[in-house]
Short mmCIF file of C-alpha atoms and ligand atoms in Angstrom, two decimals:
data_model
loop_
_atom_site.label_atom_id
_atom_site.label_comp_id
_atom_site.label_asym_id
_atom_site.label_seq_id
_atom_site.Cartn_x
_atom_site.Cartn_y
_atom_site.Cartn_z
CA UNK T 268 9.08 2.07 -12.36
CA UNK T 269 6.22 -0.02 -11.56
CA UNK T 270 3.73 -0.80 -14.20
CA UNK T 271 0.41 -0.55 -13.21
CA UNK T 272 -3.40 -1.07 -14.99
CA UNK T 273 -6.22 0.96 -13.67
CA UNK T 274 -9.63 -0.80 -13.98
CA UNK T 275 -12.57 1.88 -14.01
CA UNK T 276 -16.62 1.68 -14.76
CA UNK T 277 -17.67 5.52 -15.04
CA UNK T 278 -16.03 8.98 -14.88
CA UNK T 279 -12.37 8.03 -13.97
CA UNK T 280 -11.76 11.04 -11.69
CA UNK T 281 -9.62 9.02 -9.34
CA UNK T 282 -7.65 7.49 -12.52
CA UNK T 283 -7.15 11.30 -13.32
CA UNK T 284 -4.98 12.04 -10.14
CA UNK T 285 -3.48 8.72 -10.16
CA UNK T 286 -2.10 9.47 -13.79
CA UNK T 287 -1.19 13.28 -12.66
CA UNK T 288 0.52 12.49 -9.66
CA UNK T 289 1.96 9.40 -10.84
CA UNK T 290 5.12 8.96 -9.02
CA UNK T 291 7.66 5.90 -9.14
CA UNK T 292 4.56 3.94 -10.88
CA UNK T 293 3.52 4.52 -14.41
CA UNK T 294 -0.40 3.91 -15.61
CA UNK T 295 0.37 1.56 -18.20
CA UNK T 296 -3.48 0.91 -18.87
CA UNK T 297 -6.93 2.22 -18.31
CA UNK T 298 -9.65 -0.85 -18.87
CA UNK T 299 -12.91 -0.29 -18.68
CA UNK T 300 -16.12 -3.22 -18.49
CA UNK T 301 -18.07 -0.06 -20.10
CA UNK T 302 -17.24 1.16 -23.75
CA UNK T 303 -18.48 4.56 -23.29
CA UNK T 304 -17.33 4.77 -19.23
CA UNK T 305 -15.64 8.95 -19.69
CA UNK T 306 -12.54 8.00 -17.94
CA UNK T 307 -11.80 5.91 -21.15
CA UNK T 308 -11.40 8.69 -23.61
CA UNK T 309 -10.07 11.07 -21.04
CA UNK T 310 -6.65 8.34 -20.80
CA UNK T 311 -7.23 7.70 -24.38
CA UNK T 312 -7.06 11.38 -25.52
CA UNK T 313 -3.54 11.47 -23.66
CA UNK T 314 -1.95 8.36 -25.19
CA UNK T 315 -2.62 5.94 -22.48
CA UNK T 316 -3.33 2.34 -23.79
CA UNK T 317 -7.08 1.67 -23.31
CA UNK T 318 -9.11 -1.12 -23.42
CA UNK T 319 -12.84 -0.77 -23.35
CA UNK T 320 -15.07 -3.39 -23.22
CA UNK T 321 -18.86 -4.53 -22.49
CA UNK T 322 -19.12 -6.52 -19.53
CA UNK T 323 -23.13 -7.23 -20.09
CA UNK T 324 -21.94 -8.67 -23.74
CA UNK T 325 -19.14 -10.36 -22.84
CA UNK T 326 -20.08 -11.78 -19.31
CA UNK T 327 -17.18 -11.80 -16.63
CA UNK T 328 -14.95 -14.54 -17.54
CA UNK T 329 -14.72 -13.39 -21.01
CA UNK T 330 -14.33 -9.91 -19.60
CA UNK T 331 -11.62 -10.86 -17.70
CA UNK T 332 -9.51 -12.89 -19.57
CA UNK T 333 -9.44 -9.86 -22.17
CA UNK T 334 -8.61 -7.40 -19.29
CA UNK T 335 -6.10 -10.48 -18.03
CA UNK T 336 -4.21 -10.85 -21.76
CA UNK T 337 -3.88 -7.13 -21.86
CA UNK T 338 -2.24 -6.43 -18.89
CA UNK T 339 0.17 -9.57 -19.88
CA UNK T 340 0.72 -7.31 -23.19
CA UNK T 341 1.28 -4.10 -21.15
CA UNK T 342 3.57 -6.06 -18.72
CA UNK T 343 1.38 -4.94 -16.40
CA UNK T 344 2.67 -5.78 -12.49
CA UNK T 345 -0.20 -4.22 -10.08
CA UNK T 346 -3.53 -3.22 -10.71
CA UNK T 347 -5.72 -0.35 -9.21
CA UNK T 348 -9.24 -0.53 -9.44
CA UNK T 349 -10.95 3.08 -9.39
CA UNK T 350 -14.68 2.80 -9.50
CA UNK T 351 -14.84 -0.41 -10.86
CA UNK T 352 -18.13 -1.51 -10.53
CA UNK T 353 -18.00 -5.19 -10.81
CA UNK T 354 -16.74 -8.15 -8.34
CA UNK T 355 -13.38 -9.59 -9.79
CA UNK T 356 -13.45 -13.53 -9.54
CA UNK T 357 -11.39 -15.29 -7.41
CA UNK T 358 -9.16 -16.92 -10.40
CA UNK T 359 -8.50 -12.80 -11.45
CA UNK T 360 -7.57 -12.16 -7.71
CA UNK T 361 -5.34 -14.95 -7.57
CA UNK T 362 -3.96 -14.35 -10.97
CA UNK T 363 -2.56 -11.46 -9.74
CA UNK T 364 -2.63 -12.37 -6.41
CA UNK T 365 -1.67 -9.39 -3.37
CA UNK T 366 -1.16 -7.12 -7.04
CA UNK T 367 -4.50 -5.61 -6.40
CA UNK T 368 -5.71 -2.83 -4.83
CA UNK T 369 -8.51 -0.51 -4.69
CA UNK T 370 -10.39 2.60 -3.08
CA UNK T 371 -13.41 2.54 -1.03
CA UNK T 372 -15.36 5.50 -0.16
CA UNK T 373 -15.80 4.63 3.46
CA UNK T 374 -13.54 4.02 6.69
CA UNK T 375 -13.18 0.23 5.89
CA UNK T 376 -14.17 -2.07 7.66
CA UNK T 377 -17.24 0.33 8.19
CA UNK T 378 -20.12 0.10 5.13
CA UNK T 379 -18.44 -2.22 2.72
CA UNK T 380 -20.71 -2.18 -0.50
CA UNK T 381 -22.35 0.34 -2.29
CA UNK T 382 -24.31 3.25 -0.55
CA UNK T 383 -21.35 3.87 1.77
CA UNK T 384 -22.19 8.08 2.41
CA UNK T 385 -26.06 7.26 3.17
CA UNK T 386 -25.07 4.32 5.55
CA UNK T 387 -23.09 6.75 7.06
CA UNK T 388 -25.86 9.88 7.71
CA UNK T 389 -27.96 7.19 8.49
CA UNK T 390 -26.03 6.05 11.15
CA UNK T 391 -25.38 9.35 12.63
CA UNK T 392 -21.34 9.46 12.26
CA UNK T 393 -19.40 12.25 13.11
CA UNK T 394 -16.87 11.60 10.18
CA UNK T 395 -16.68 9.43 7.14
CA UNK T 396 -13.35 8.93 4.89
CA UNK T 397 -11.91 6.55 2.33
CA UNK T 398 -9.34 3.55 2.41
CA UNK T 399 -7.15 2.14 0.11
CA UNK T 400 -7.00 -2.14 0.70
CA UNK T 401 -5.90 -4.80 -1.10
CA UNK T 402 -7.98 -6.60 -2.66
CA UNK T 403 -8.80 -10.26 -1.91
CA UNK T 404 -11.69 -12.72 -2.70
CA UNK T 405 -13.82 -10.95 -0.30
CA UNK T 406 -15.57 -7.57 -0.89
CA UNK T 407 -13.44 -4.61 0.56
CA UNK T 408 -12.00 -6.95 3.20
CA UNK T 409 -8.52 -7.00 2.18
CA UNK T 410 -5.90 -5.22 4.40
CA UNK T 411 -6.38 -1.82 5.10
CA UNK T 412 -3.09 0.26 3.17
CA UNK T 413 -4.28 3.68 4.24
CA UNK T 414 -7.16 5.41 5.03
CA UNK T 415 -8.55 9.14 5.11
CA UNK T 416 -10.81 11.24 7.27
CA UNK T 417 -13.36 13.67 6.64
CA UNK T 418 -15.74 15.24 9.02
CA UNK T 419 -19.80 15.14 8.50
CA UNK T 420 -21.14 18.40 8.44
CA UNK T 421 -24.79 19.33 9.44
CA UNK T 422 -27.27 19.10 6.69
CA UNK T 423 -24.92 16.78 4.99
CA UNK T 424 -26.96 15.22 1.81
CA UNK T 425 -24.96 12.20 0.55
CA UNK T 426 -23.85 14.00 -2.39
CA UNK T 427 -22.60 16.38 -0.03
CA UNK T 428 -20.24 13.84 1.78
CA UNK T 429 -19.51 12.37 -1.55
CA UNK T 430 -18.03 15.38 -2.86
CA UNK T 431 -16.26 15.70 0.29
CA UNK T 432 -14.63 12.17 0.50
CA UNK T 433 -13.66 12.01 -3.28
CA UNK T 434 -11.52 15.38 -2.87
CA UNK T 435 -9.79 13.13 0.22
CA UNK T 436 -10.07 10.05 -2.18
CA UNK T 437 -7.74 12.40 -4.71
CA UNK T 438 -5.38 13.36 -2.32
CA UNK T 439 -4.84 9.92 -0.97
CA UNK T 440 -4.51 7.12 -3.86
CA UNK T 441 -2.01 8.83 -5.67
CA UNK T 442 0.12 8.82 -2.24
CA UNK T 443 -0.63 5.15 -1.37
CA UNK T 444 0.00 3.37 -4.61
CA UNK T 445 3.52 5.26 -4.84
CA UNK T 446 4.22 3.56 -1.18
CA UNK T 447 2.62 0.46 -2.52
CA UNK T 448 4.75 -0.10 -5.77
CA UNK T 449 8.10 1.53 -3.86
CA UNK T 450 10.55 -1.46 -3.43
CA UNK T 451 10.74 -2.66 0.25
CA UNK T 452 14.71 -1.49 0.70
CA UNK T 453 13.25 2.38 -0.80
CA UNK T 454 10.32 1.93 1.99
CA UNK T 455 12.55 0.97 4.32
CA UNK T 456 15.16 3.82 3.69
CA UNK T 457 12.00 6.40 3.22
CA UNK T 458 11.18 5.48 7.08
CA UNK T 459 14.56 5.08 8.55
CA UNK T 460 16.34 8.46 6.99
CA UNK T 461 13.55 10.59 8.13
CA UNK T 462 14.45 9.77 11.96
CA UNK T 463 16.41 12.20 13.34
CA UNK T 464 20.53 11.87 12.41
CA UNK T 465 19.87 8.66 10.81
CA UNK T 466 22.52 7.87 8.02
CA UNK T 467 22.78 5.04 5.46
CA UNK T 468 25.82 2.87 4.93
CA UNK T 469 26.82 -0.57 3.55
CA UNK T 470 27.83 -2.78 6.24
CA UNK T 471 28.46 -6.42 5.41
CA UNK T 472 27.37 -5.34 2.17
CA UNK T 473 23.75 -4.67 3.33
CA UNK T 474 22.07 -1.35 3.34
CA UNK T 475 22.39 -0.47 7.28
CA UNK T 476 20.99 2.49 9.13
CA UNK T 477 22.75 3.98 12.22
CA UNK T 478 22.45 6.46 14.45
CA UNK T 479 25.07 8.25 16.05
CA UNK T 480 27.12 5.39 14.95
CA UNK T 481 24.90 2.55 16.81
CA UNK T 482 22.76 0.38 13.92
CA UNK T 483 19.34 0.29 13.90
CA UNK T 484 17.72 -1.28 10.85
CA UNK T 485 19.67 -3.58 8.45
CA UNK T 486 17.81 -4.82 5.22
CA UNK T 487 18.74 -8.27 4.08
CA UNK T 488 18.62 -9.66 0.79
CA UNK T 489 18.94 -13.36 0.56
CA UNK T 490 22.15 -13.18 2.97
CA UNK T 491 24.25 -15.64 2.49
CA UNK T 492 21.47 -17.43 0.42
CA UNK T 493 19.11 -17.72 3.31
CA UNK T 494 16.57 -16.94 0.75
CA UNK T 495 14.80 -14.34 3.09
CA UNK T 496 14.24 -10.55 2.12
CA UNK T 497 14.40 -8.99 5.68
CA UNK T 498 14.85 -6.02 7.84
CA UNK T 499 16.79 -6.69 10.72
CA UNK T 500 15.85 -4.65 13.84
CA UNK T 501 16.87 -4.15 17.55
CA UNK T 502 14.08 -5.51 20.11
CA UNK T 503 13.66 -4.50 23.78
CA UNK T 504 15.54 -7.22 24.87
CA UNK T 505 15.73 -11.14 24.68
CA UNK T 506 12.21 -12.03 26.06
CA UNK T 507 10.54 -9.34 23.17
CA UNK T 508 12.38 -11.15 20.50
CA UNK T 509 11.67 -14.93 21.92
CA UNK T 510 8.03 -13.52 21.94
CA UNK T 511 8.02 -12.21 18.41
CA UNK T 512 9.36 -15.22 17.00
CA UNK T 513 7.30 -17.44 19.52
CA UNK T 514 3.83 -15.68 18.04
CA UNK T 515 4.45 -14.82 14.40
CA UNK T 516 7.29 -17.34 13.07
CA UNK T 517 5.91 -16.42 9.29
CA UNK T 518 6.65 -13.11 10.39
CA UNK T 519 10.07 -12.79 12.25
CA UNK T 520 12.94 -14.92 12.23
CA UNK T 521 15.98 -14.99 14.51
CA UNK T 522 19.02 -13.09 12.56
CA UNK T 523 22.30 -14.69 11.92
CA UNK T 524 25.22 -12.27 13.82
CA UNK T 525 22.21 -10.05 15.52
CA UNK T 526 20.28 -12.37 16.97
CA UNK T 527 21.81 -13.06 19.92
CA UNK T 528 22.39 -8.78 20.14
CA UNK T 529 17.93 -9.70 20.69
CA UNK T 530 17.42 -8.20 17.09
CA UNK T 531 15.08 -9.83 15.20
CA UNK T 532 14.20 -10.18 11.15
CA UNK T 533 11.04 -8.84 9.48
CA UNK T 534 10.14 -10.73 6.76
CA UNK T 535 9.57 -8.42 4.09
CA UNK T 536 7.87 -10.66 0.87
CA UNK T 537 4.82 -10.41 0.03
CA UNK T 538 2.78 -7.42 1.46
CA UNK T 539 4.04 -6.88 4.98
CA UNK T 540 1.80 -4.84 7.54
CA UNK T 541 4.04 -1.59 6.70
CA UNK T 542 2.71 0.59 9.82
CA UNK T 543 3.74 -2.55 11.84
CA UNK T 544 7.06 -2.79 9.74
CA UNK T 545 7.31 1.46 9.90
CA UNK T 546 6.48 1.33 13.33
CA UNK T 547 9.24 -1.50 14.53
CA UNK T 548 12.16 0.42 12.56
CA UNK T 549 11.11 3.56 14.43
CA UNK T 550 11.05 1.34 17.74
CA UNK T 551 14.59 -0.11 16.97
CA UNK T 552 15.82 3.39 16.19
CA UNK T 553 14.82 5.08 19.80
CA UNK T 554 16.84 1.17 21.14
CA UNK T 555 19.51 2.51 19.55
CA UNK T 556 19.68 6.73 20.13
CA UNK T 557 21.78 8.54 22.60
CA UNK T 558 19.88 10.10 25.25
CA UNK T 559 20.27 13.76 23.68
CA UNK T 560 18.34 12.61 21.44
CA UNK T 561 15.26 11.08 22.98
CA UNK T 562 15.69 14.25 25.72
CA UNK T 563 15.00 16.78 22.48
CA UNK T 564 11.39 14.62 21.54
CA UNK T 565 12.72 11.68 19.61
CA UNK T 566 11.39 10.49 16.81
C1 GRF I 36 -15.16 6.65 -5.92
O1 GRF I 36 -15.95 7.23 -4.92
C2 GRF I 36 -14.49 5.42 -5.41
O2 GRF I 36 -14.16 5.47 -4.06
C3 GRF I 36 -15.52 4.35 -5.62
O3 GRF I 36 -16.13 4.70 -6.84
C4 GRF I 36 -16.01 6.10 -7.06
C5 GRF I 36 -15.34 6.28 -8.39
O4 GRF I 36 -15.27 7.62 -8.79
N1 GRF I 36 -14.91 3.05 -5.60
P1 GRF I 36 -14.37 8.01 -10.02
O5 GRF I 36 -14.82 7.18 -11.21
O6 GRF I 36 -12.95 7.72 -9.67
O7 GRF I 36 -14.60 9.48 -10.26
#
């Protein structure tokens, strides 16, 4: 179960459904850079560890090194900012560096900032949204983890598309941090086994995926103490792979036993480009079907 601090500044309603829908992450932690922000004694009243603070007294780096030693207390491992209305230095980022996340009430990288729904009228747009990103030394530029859409109605007031975009904002953070704090293997097996007659079994002691008794994903831990935490996949043929591993080495790498089958290894540290990662599994996995099976629609 993945530990994880939410960071807040005001009414905490998107800490609320992250708490209620918690699922294969626990909220370890509400912090707030306001003592009296309402989302604080909302987690407080139910037991959550809170830690409430003034960011105007304190100034940031004292702020944060409080926030910091706490989560280091609450063995805290990623951290979702939810209306937290302050930048985070770069020594927080990289303190807890691609551990970060938050949600932005705007298609990203569209109106990053405040004032996102009035940009939006403004601008005439026939829908608006939210995304979740990660969060990097830049303001709402980090990668994109999943986004929601909502349309603009006429006579749309900001508040309006506010209310609007923070019932899509509840219905889509609780969903993304699960898939962010799920290990890569359960992400992995969450995409593969949802492909039609794909089955799981242990070959060469890795979790492999078949279908119809061909292999299309295999996930690699340190095999054979290469080190590398991969997902082994089937390409289109030799020139796809040579091109893969000719234009993103720090991505793929060349397979011992598969590679010269023209599968290639996804490197899966870090935070891999999952819809990239999602979408290559589901690539290897048509490679691999019988033709029944793409006939009747595949995937
Ligand atoms: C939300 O709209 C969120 O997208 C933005 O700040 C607002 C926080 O609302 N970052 P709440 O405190 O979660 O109710």
């Amino acid at each position: 179960m993945t530990r994880v601090a939410v960071l807040l500044s005001g009414r905490g309603s998107n800490m609320m459904t992250l708490v209620e829908q918690a699922r294969g992450y626990q909220v370890v932690l509400v912090a707030s850079d306001r003592p009296d922000a309402p989302g604080i004694a909302w987690a407080a009243a139910r037991d959550i560890p809170t830690l409430a603070l003034s960011g105007r007294d304190l100034g940031r780096s004292k702020l944060e090194a409080a926030i910091l030693a706490k989560c280091a207390d609450h063995r805290v491992q990623v951290i979702a900012l939810a209306g937290y209305m302050r930048l985070l230095s770069s020594d927080f980022v990289a303190a807890m560096e691609g551990a970060i996340v938050n949600i932005h009430p705007s298609l990203l990288p569209l109106y990053k900032g405040l004032d996102t729904h009035g940009r939006a009228l403004a601008a005439g747009d026939a829908e608006a949204g939210c995304s979740v990103h990660l969060v990097t030394d830049e303001l709402d530029a980090g990668r994109v983890l999943g986004q929601s859409r909502v349309a603009v109605e006429p006579g749309d007031t900001p508040d309006t598309l506010a209310a609007r975009v923070l019932r899509a904002e509840h219905a889509l953070y609780p969903r993304i941090l699960a898939e962010f704090c799920m290990s890569p293997l359960d992400r992995i097996r969450a995409v593969a086994l949802q492909l039609p007659e794909a089955e799981e079994r242990i070959s060469h002691g890795q979790p492999t995926f078949f279908v119809a008794d061909r292999q299309f994903a295999q996930v690699r831990d340190d095999h054979h103490g290469d080190g590398r935490h991969v997902v082994c996949v089937r390409t289109s043929g030799t020139d796809e792979q040579a091109m893969l591993l000719d234009t993103a080495p720090e991505t793929y790498s060349l397979p011992a036993h598969l590679g010269p089958a023209g599968w290639v290894g996804i490197d899966l540290s870090g935070n891999p480009d999952w819809a990239s990662v999602e979408d290559r599994v589901a690539h290897s996995w048509e490679l691999a079907a019988p033709a029944r099976l793409l006939e009747a629609g595949g995937r």
